[in-house]
Amino acid sequence: MTIAEIAATLYTRTDGRNYRPERLSTETVRQLLRRARAHRSGVDAVHVYECTDRAGTPLHIAYVRFAENRWSNVRDVIDIYEIPTAALTDL
């Protein structure tokens, strides 16, 4: 598989608990971010940042904070997507 096929890593945090990172394709991340931006009643914030990792590799970090009443039995849900910039430009 190329870097564009399996490119991003999703980190989910709910009420202070972190879950196992999940590998996603670039297209899946794009769809999830579009859906989060469109669903304004269930999402408090969507932000995308450009940065580099510790080795200097360019990254895009996407941050999605869900509204407090979006999920049952939890109050605080955050998704963080780590996307190597090469995966976005390799398409």
C-alpha positions in Angstrom: 0.0 0.0 0.0 1.2 3.5 -0.7 1.4 6.3 1.8 -1.9 7.8 0.4 -3.8 4.6 1.0 -2.9 4.2 4.6 -1.9 7.7 5.6 -3.5 9.0 8.7 -3.7 8.0 12.3 -6.8 8.7 14.4 -6.4 9.2 18.2 -9.7 9.3 20.1 -10.0 10.6 23.7 -13.2 10.4 25.8 -13.5 11.8 29.3 -9.7 11.6 29.7 -9.3 8.0 28.4 -7.2 7.5 25.3 -8.0 4.7 22.8 -5.7 2.7 20.6 -4.7 4.7 17.5 -6.5 3.7 14.3 -4.9 3.8 10.9 -7.1 5.4 8.2 -6.8 6.2 4.5 -6.6 9.8 3.4 -10.0 9.6 1.7 -11.6 8.4 4.9 -10.1 11.2 6.9 -11.4 13.7 4.3 -14.9 12.3 4.5 -14.9 12.3 8.3 -13.7 15.9 8.5 -16.3 17.1 5.9 -19.0 15.4 7.9 -17.7 17.0 11.2 -17.7 20.4 9.6 -21.2 20.0 8.2 -22.7 18.7 11.5 -22.4 21.9 13.5 -25.0 20.9 16.1 -23.0 17.8 17.1 -19.5 19.3 16.8 -18.1 22.2 18.8 -14.9 22.7 16.8 -12.9 21.5 13.8 -9.4 22.9 13.3 -6.5 21.8 11.0 -3.0 22.8 11.7 0.2 22.5 9.7 3.4 21.5 11.6 6.3 19.1 11.6 7.0 16.0 13.7 10.2 15.7 15.8 12.2 14.5 12.8 11.1 17.5 10.7 8.5 15.6 8.5 5.6 18.0 7.5 2.3 17.0 9.1 -1.3 18.2 9.2 -3.1 17.8 12.5 -6.9 17.9 12.5 -8.7 18.4 15.8 -12.4 17.6 16.2 -14.2 18.3 19.5 -17.7 16.9 19.7 -20.5 18.7 21.5 -21.1 17.7 25.1 -24.4 15.9 24.4 -23.4 14.3 21.1 -22.5 10.9 22.7 -24.3 9.1 25.5 -22.5 8.2 28.7 -19.6 10.5 28.0 -19.2 14.3 28.2 -15.9 15.0 26.5 -15.0 13.4 23.1 -12.1 14.6 21.0 -10.7 13.1 17.7 -7.1 14.0 16.6 -6.0 13.1 13.1 -2.3 13.0 12.3 -1.8 13.2 8.5 1.6 13.3 6.9 1.6 16.1 4.3 3.1 13.8 1.8 -0.1 11.7 1.9 -2.1 14.8 0.9 0.2 15.8 -1.9 0.9 12.3 -3.2 -2.7 11.9 -4.6 
